[in-house]
Coordinates of C-alpha atoms and ligand atoms in Angstrom, one line a residue:
X1 CA -1.2 -21.8 -33.2
X2 CA -2.2 -22.2 -29.6
X3 CA -4.6 -19.1 -28.8
X4 CA -2.2 -16.2 -27.7
X5 CA -2.4 -15.9 -23.7
X6 CA -0.8 -19.7 -24.5
X7 CA 1.4 -19.1 -27.1
X8 CA 4.9 -19.8 -26.0
X9 CA 6.5 -15.8 -26.1
X10 CA 10.1 -16.0 -26.6
X11 CA 12.2 -13.3 -24.4
X12 CA 11.5 -11.4 -21.6
X13 CA 8.0 -10.0 -21.7
X14 CA 8.3 -6.4 -21.5
X15 CA 5.9 -5.2 -18.0
X16 CA 6.2 -1.4 -18.5
X17 CA 3.1 -1.0 -16.3
X18 CA 3.6 1.7 -13.9
X19 CA 3.3 -1.0 -10.5
X20 CA 3.1 -3.9 -10.5
X21 CA 6.7 -3.2 -11.7
X22 CA 9.3 -6.2 -13.2
X23 CA 11.2 -7.6 -10.2
X24 CA 14.6 -7.9 -10.3
X25 CA 16.4 -12.0 -9.9
X26 CA 17.9 -10.5 -7.4
X27 CA 14.8 -10.5 -5.3
X28 CA 12.9 -13.2 -6.7
X29 CA 16.3 -15.3 -6.2
X30 CA 16.0 -13.8 -2.5
X31 CA 11.9 -14.6 -1.7
X32 CA 13.1 -18.4 -2.8
X33 CA 14.6 -19.8 0.4
X34 CA 11.9 -21.8 2.7
X35 CA 10.0 -19.6 5.1
X36 CA 10.9 -20.6 8.9
X37 CA 8.7 -20.1 11.6
X38 CA 7.1 -16.5 12.0
X39 CA 7.7 -16.7 16.4
X40 CA 10.9 -18.4 16.8
X41 CA 14.1 -17.2 17.0
X42 CA 15.3 -16.7 14.2
X43 CA 12.3 -14.1 13.0
X44 CA 12.4 -11.6 15.6
X45 CA 16.5 -10.5 13.6
X46 CA 15.0 -10.4 9.5
X47 CA 11.7 -8.0 11.3
X48 CA 13.3 -5.7 12.9
X49 CA 16.1 -5.0 9.6
X50 CA 12.5 -4.3 7.6
X51 CA 11.9 -2.0 9.8
X52 CA 14.6 -0.2 10.2
X53 CA 15.3 -0.7 7.0
X54 CA 11.6 0.5 5.8
X55 CA 12.8 4.5 8.6
X56 CA 15.7 4.9 6.2
X57 CA 13.6 4.5 2.7
X58 CA 11.1 6.6 4.0
X59 CA 13.5 8.8 6.2
X60 CA 11.8 9.1 9.4
X61 CA 13.3 8.2 12.7
X62 CA 9.2 7.0 13.6
X63 CA 7.3 3.7 13.1
X64 CA 7.1 1.2 10.3
X65 CA 4.7 -0.8 9.8
X66 CA 4.1 -3.3 7.4
X67 CA 0.9 -5.4 6.6
X68 CA 0.9 -8.2 4.3
X69 CA -1.6 -6.6 1.9
X70 CA -2.2 -4.4 -0.7
X71 CA -1.9 -0.3 -1.1
X72 CA -5.4 -0.8 -0.2
X73 CA -4.8 -1.9 3.3
X74 CA -2.7 0.5 3.4
X75 CA -5.5 3.4 3.2
X76 CA -7.6 1.8 4.6
X77 CA -4.6 1.4 8.4
X78 CA -4.0 5.1 7.8
X79 CA -7.1 6.3 8.4
X80 CA -8.8 4.2 10.9
X81 CA -6.3 4.9 13.1
X82 CA -5.9 8.4 13.4
X83 CA -9.3 8.8 12.8
X84 CA -13.2 9.1 14.5
X85 CA -16.7 8.3 13.3
X86 CA -18.7 11.3 11.1
X87 CA -14.7 12.8 11.3
X88 CA -14.4 15.0 7.6
X89 CA -11.4 14.1 5.9
X90 CA -9.9 17.2 2.9
X91 CA -8.7 14.8 -0.9
X92 CA -7.8 16.3 -4.1
X93 CA -9.3 14.8 -6.6
X94 CA -6.2 14.0 -8.9
X95 CA -6.9 10.7 -10.5
X96 CA -8.5 7.9 -10.4
X97 CA -5.5 7.3 -7.6
X98 CA -7.3 9.8 -4.9
X99 CA -10.8 9.0 -5.8
X100 CA -10.9 5.1 -4.7
X101 CA -9.3 6.6 -1.7
X102 CA -12.4 9.5 -1.6
X103 CA -14.5 6.1 -2.0
X104 CA -13.1 3.9 1.0
X105 CA -12.6 6.1 2.7
X106 CA -16.7 8.1 3.0
X107 CA -17.9 3.6 3.1
X108 CA -15.7 3.9 6.4
X109 CA -18.0 6.9 7.5
X110 CA -15.7 9.6 6.9
X111 CA -17.4 13.2 5.4
X112 CA -14.9 13.5 2.4
X113 CA -14.6 16.5 1.5
X114 CA -13.0 16.5 -2.5
X115 CA -11.4 19.0 -3.7
X116 CA -12.4 18.9 -7.4
X117 CA -9.8 18.4 -10.7
X118 CA -9.2 18.2 -14.9
X119 CA -6.8 14.9 -14.2
X120 CA -4.1 16.6 -15.0
X121 CA -2.8 18.6 -12.5
X122 CA -1.4 17.3 -8.6
X123 CA -3.3 19.0 -5.8
X124 CA -3.7 22.5 -5.6
X125 CA -1.6 24.1 -1.9
X126 CA -3.6 26.9 -2.5
X127 CA -6.8 26.1 -2.7
X128 CA -6.3 23.1 0.7
X129 CA -5.0 26.4 2.6
X130 CA -8.5 28.1 1.5
X131 CA -10.6 25.6 2.3
X132 CA -8.6 24.5 5.9
X133 CA -9.3 28.9 6.0
X134 CA -12.9 28.6 5.5
X135 CA -13.0 25.1 8.6
X136 CA -14.1 27.3 11.3
X137 CA -15.2 25.1 13.3
X138 CA -12.3 22.7 12.8
X139 CA -14.1 19.7 11.3
X140 CA -11.2 18.6 9.3
X141 CA -9.0 16.2 11.1
X142 CA -6.8 15.0 8.3
X143 CA -5.8 16.0 4.4
X144 CA -4.8 13.5 2.3
X145 CA -3.5 12.9 -0.9
X146 CA -1.6 11.4 -3.6
X147 CA 2.2 12.4 -3.9
X148 CA 2.8 10.3 -7.0
X149 CA -1.2 9.8 -9.0
X150 CA -0.7 6.7 -10.8
X151 CA -3.6 7.5 -13.0
X152 CA -1.9 10.2 -14.8
X153 CA 1.6 10.5 -14.4
X154 CA 1.2 13.6 -12.2
X155 CA 2.7 14.3 -8.9
X156 CA 2.0 17.1 -6.5
X157 CA 3.8 19.0 -4.5
X158 CA 3.6 17.2 -0.4
X159 CA 6.1 19.8 0.4
X160 CA 3.8 23.2 -0.2
X161 CA 0.9 21.0 0.5
X162 CA 2.5 21.4 4.0
X163 CA 3.5 24.8 3.6
X164 CA -0.1 25.7 2.9
X165 CA -1.4 23.9 5.8
X166 CA 1.0 25.6 8.0
X167 CA 0.2 29.1 7.2
X168 CA -3.8 28.9 7.7
X169 CA -3.7 27.7 11.0
X170 CA -4.7 24.6 11.1
X171 CA -4.1 21.6 12.8
X172 CA -5.5 18.8 10.2
X173 CA -2.9 15.8 9.9
X174 CA -1.4 15.1 6.6
X175 CA -1.7 12.2 5.0
X176 CA 0.2 11.0 1.9
X177 CA -0.5 8.0 -1.0
X178 CA 3.1 6.8 -2.2
X179 CA 2.0 4.4 -3.3
X180 CA 3.5 4.3 -6.8
X181 CA 6.6 7.0 -5.5
X182 CA 8.5 5.2 -2.9
X183 CA 11.7 4.2 -3.9
X184 CA 11.0 6.1 -6.8
X185 CA 11.2 9.5 -6.4
X186 CA 12.8 11.9 -3.5
X187 CA 10.2 11.6 -0.4
X188 CA 10.7 12.1 3.3
X189 CA 8.6 11.3 5.5
X190 CA 10.5 13.5 8.8
X191 CA 12.0 16.7 6.7
X192 CA 8.5 17.0 5.0
X193 CA 6.3 17.4 7.9
X194 CA 3.7 14.4 6.9
X195 CA 2.1 12.9 10.4
X196 CA 1.0 9.2 7.7
X197 CA 2.4 8.0 4.5
X198 CA 1.2 4.9 2.6
X199 CA 2.5 3.2 0.4
X200 CA 3.9 -1.1 -1.4
X201 CA 5.8 -3.3 -1.8
X202 CA 4.9 -3.4 -6.0
X203 CA 6.5 -0.7 -7.1
X204 CA 9.3 0.9 -6.6
X205 CA 10.1 -1.0 -3.8
X206 CA 10.6 -3.4 -6.6
X207 CA 8.9 -6.5 -5.0
X208 CA 5.7 -8.5 -6.5
X209 CA 2.3 -7.7 -4.9
X210 CA 0.9 -8.3 -1.2
X211 CA 3.1 -6.3 1.5
X212 CA 2.3 -2.4 2.2
X213 CA 3.0 0.0 4.8
X214 CA 2.4 3.2 6.9
X215 CA 4.7 5.0 8.9
X216 CA 4.3 6.6 11.6
X217 CA 5.0 10.1 12.4
X218 CA 4.5 11.5 16.3
X219 CA 1.5 13.7 15.9
X220 CA -0.1 10.6 13.9
X221 CA 0.6 8.5 17.0
X222 CA -1.3 10.6 19.3
X223 CA -3.9 11.2 17.2
X224 CA -4.1 7.2 17.2
X225 CA -4.8 6.8 21.0
X226 CA -8.0 8.7 20.7
X227 CA -9.0 7.3 17.5
X228 CA -12.6 5.8 17.4
X229 CA -13.5 4.3 14.3
X230 CA -13.4 0.6 14.6
X231 CA -9.9 -0.9 13.6
X232 CA -8.7 -5.0 14.5
X233 CA -6.6 -6.1 11.5
X234 CA -5.0 -2.8 10.5
X235 CA -4.2 -1.6 14.8
X236 CA -1.3 0.1 15.0
X237 CA -0.9 -0.8 18.5
X238 CA -1.0 -4.5 18.0
X239 CA 1.5 -4.4 15.2
X240 CA 4.0 -2.0 16.6
X241 CA 3.9 -3.8 19.8
X242 CA 5.3 -6.9 19.0
X243 CA 7.3 -4.8 16.0
X244 CA 9.6 -3.9 19.1
X245 CA 11.1 -7.0 19.1
X246 CA 10.9 -7.4 15.2
X247 CA 7.8 -9.7 15.5
X248 CA 4.0 -9.5 14.3
X249 CA 1.2 -10.2 16.1
X250 CA -0.5 -12.3 13.0
X251 CA 1.6 -14.1 10.5
X252 CA 4.3 -12.0 8.0
X253 CA 4.3 -12.0 4.5
X254 CA 7.9 -13.8 5.1
X255 CA 8.9 -15.0 2.1
X256 CA 7.8 -11.0 0.4
X257 CA 10.5 -9.2 3.7
X258 CA 13.1 -11.6 2.8
X259 CA 12.2 -9.9 -0.6
X260 CA 12.0 -6.4 1.0
X261 CA 15.4 -7.1 2.9
X262 CA 17.2 -7.0 -1.0
X263 CA 14.9 -4.3 -2.0
X264 CA 16.2 -2.7 0.6
X265 CA 20.0 -3.2 0.3
X266 CA 19.9 -2.7 -3.6
X267 CA 19.0 0.7 -3.4
X268 CA 21.2 1.7 -0.5
X269 CA 24.1 0.0 -2.8
X270 CA 22.7 1.6 -6.2
X271 CA 22.0 5.2 -3.5
X272 CA 18.6 6.8 -2.7
X273 CA 19.6 9.9 -5.0
X274 CA 21.4 7.7 -7.6
X275 CA 17.7 6.2 -7.9
X276 CA 16.0 9.6 -8.3
X277 CA 18.1 11.0 -10.7
X278 CA 17.3 7.5 -12.7
X279 CA 13.6 7.9 -13.3
X280 CA 13.6 11.7 -13.6
X281 CA 16.3 11.0 -16.7
X282 CA 14.1 8.1 -18.0
X283 CA 11.0 10.5 -17.4
X284 CA 12.4 13.4 -18.8
X285 CA 13.8 10.9 -22.2
X286 CA 10.3 10.1 -22.1
X287 CA 8.2 13.1 -22.5
X288 CA 10.8 14.1 -25.6
X289 CA 10.1 10.7 -27.0
X290 CA 5.6 11.6 -26.7
X291 CA 6.9 15.2 -28.4
X292 CA 8.9 13.9 -31.5
X293 CA 5.9 11.4 -31.7
X294 CA 3.7 14.4 -31.7
X295 CA 1.2 13.3 -29.0
X296 CA 0.5 15.3 -26.0
X297 CA 1.4 14.7 -21.9
X298 CA -1.3 14.5 -19.9
X299 CA 1.0 15.6 -17.3
X300 CA -0.1 19.9 -17.9
X301 CA 2.7 21.4 -15.9
X302 CA 6.4 20.6 -15.6
X303 CA 7.3 21.6 -12.8
X304 CA 4.9 18.5 -10.9
X305 CA 5.9 16.2 -14.1
X306 CA 6.3 11.8 -13.1
X307 CA 8.8 9.7 -13.6
X308 CA 7.7 7.0 -13.0
X309 CA 5.2 6.7 -15.6
X310 CA 4.3 8.7 -18.3
X311 CA 0.2 8.5 -19.2
X312 CA 0.3 9.6 -23.2
X313 CA -3.2 11.4 -25.0
X314 CA -3.6 9.7 -27.9
X315 CA -5.2 12.1 -31.1
X316 CA -9.8 12.3 -31.2
X317 CA -10.9 9.2 -32.1
X318 CA -8.3 6.9 -31.6
X319 CA -8.9 3.9 -28.7
X320 CA -6.0 3.4 -25.9
X321 CA -6.9 0.2 -25.2
X322 CA -6.7 -1.1 -29.2
X323 CA -3.3 0.3 -29.2
X324 CA -2.2 -1.2 -26.2
X325 CA -3.8 -4.5 -27.4
X326 CA -1.9 -4.5 -31.0
X327 CA 1.7 -3.5 -28.9
X328 CA 0.6 -7.1 -26.7
X329 CA 0.1 -8.9 -29.7
X330 CA 3.2 -7.5 -31.6
X331 CA 5.6 -7.2 -29.1
X332 CA 4.5 -9.0 -26.4
X333 CA 5.0 -5.6 -24.3
X334 CA 1.7 -4.5 -21.6
X335 CA 1.7 -0.4 -20.7
X336 CA -1.2 1.2 -18.3
X337 CA -4.6 1.6 -19.3
X338 CA -6.5 5.0 -19.0
X339 CA -8.4 4.1 -15.9
X340 CA -12.3 6.1 -14.8
X341 CA -11.8 8.9 -16.4
X342 CA -9.8 8.8 -18.6
X343 CA -10.1 5.4 -19.9
X344 CA -9.3 4.4 -23.7
X345 CA -8.2 7.8 -23.6
X346 CA -4.9 8.0 -22.7
X347 CA -2.5 4.7 -22.2
X348 CA 1.0 5.0 -20.2
X349 CA 3.7 4.0 -20.3
X350 CA 5.8 3.0 -16.6
X351 CA 9.7 3.5 -16.9
X352 CA 10.0 3.1 -12.5
X353 CA 11.8 -0.2 -10.8
X354 CA 14.4 -2.2 -12.0
X355 CA 15.0 -0.6 -15.2
X356 CA 18.0 1.0 -17.7
X357 CA 18.7 3.1 -20.6
X358 CA 17.9 0.4 -22.9
X359 CA 14.6 -1.5 -20.8
X360 CA 13.9 2.2 -21.6
X361 CA 14.7 1.7 -25.0
X362 CA 13.1 -1.2 -26.1
X363 CA 9.5 0.0 -24.4
X364 CA 9.4 3.7 -26.8
X365 CA 10.3 0.8 -29.5
X366 CA 7.3 -1.0 -28.9
X367 CA 5.1 1.9 -28.6
X368 CA 6.8 3.8 -31.8
X369 CA 6.4 0.3 -33.5
X370 CA 2.9 0.3 -31.6
X371 CA 1.4 3.6 -32.9
X372 CA 2.5 2.2 -36.4
X373 CA 1.1 -0.8 -37.0
X374 CA -2.0 0.5 -35.2
X375 CA -2.4 3.8 -37.5
X376 CA -2.1 6.4 -35.0
X377 CA -1.5 9.4 -36.3
X378 CA 1.9 10.2 -34.7
X379 CA 5.4 11.0 -36.4
X380 CA 8.7 8.8 -36.1
X381 CA 11.4 10.3 -34.4
X382 CA 10.2 9.7 -30.5
X383 CA 13.4 6.7 -30.2
X384 CA 15.7 8.9 -31.5
X385 CA 14.7 11.8 -29.5
X386 CA 14.8 9.4 -26.7
X387 CA 18.8 8.1 -27.5
X388 CA 20.1 11.6 -28.0
X389 CA 19.1 12.4 -24.8
X390 CA 20.0 9.4 -22.8
X391 CA 23.4 9.2 -24.9
X392 CA 23.4 12.9 -24.1
X393 CA 23.6 12.2 -20.3
X394 CA 24.6 9.2 -19.9
Ligands
PLP1 C1 -1.1 0.8 -6.5 C2 -1.3 1.7 -6.6 C3 -2.8 2.3 -5.4 C4 -4.0 1.2 -5.6 O1 -2.3 -0.1 -4.5 P1 -3.0 -1.5 -4.4 O2 -1.9 -2.8 -3.9 O3 -3.6 -2.2 -5.8 O4 -4.3 -1.5 -3.2 C5 -3.3 3.2 -5.4 N1 -2.9 4.8 -5.0 C6 -1.1 4.5 -5.6 C7 -1.0 5.6 -6.1 C8 -0.9 3.6 -7.2 O5 -0.1 4.2 -7.5

């Protein structure tokens, strides 16, 4: 028999990591077209259509820029366009992605204050307010948080964080990473008073990796005018000029933009509120399965549960990566690994993007069978519990 990696596997692979998510056929077909001249007459229409469409997804009347880059690039863009060397940034340790953003900020020469966290809770609005009230010299120029912490399955309460900043009477910008939440969880850039929102293509937007976004509020644009961080590729001003007519300052990810136009159409056909309800329902069904198995959910506060993914804590002495290997080998399903501090201790079930009830049932069945095969102490009945909930709420 050929080695596992080369063996033909019948049927569809289950890509149940919390991003990249499954790319629907409609989007794959939309991408599969000839690349056009990005300076030619047709391109401007495509550019304007996706830039305007993304404003509706971010729920902003302000500007959106699209980079041919992974989400990490858009993290960097948010910081270098609004800040100056040595500025202080307040961040919260919600998990691995918050930690990576903090490290990136540090490498850029920003002074990061990192509010410690236990990786089971979102950013604490009270702790942010307390830190801002203590900042008499107004050294902190930005508060940067991750909306859906993909390493833990915990959602930070962005509107409460905005209110905490306002209550502290502080004028720091609010930056929010929605790389794994945009188009999956309720998000409102303007209404929630966010100054810069960061997003990526490969999670809720159902596209392959390769595009990332900044939504830019008026205060962020004003800060941009005096911000002194060195920037070239990421410069908003260089983007916004040509974007006015739908063009880009350098070669855009043209074929991914075809896919983005299709993704926006699909999200609007379903309706964003229905998309958010679908994710919330799948999150609840998954948590019911996990509880029936007798395992712990990493997210500690029900107000912060994620509809994008569920992180499951392994019983002591059992390795999550060994379980994931068994499930991949037997059932051709990829689950998310524990990252950073929780490596081997948890696994993550992605239930985001182009995903329906039967895909969830297949996913949970694969986990339940895997728990048995890997001899992880657990009970049967998770699939049945999720199925009962999906039936009740059908
Ligand atoms: C995936 C992810 C990132 C990293 O994005 P890349 O596209 O891998 O650079 C950052 N933040 C969050 C919350 C994510 O889910």
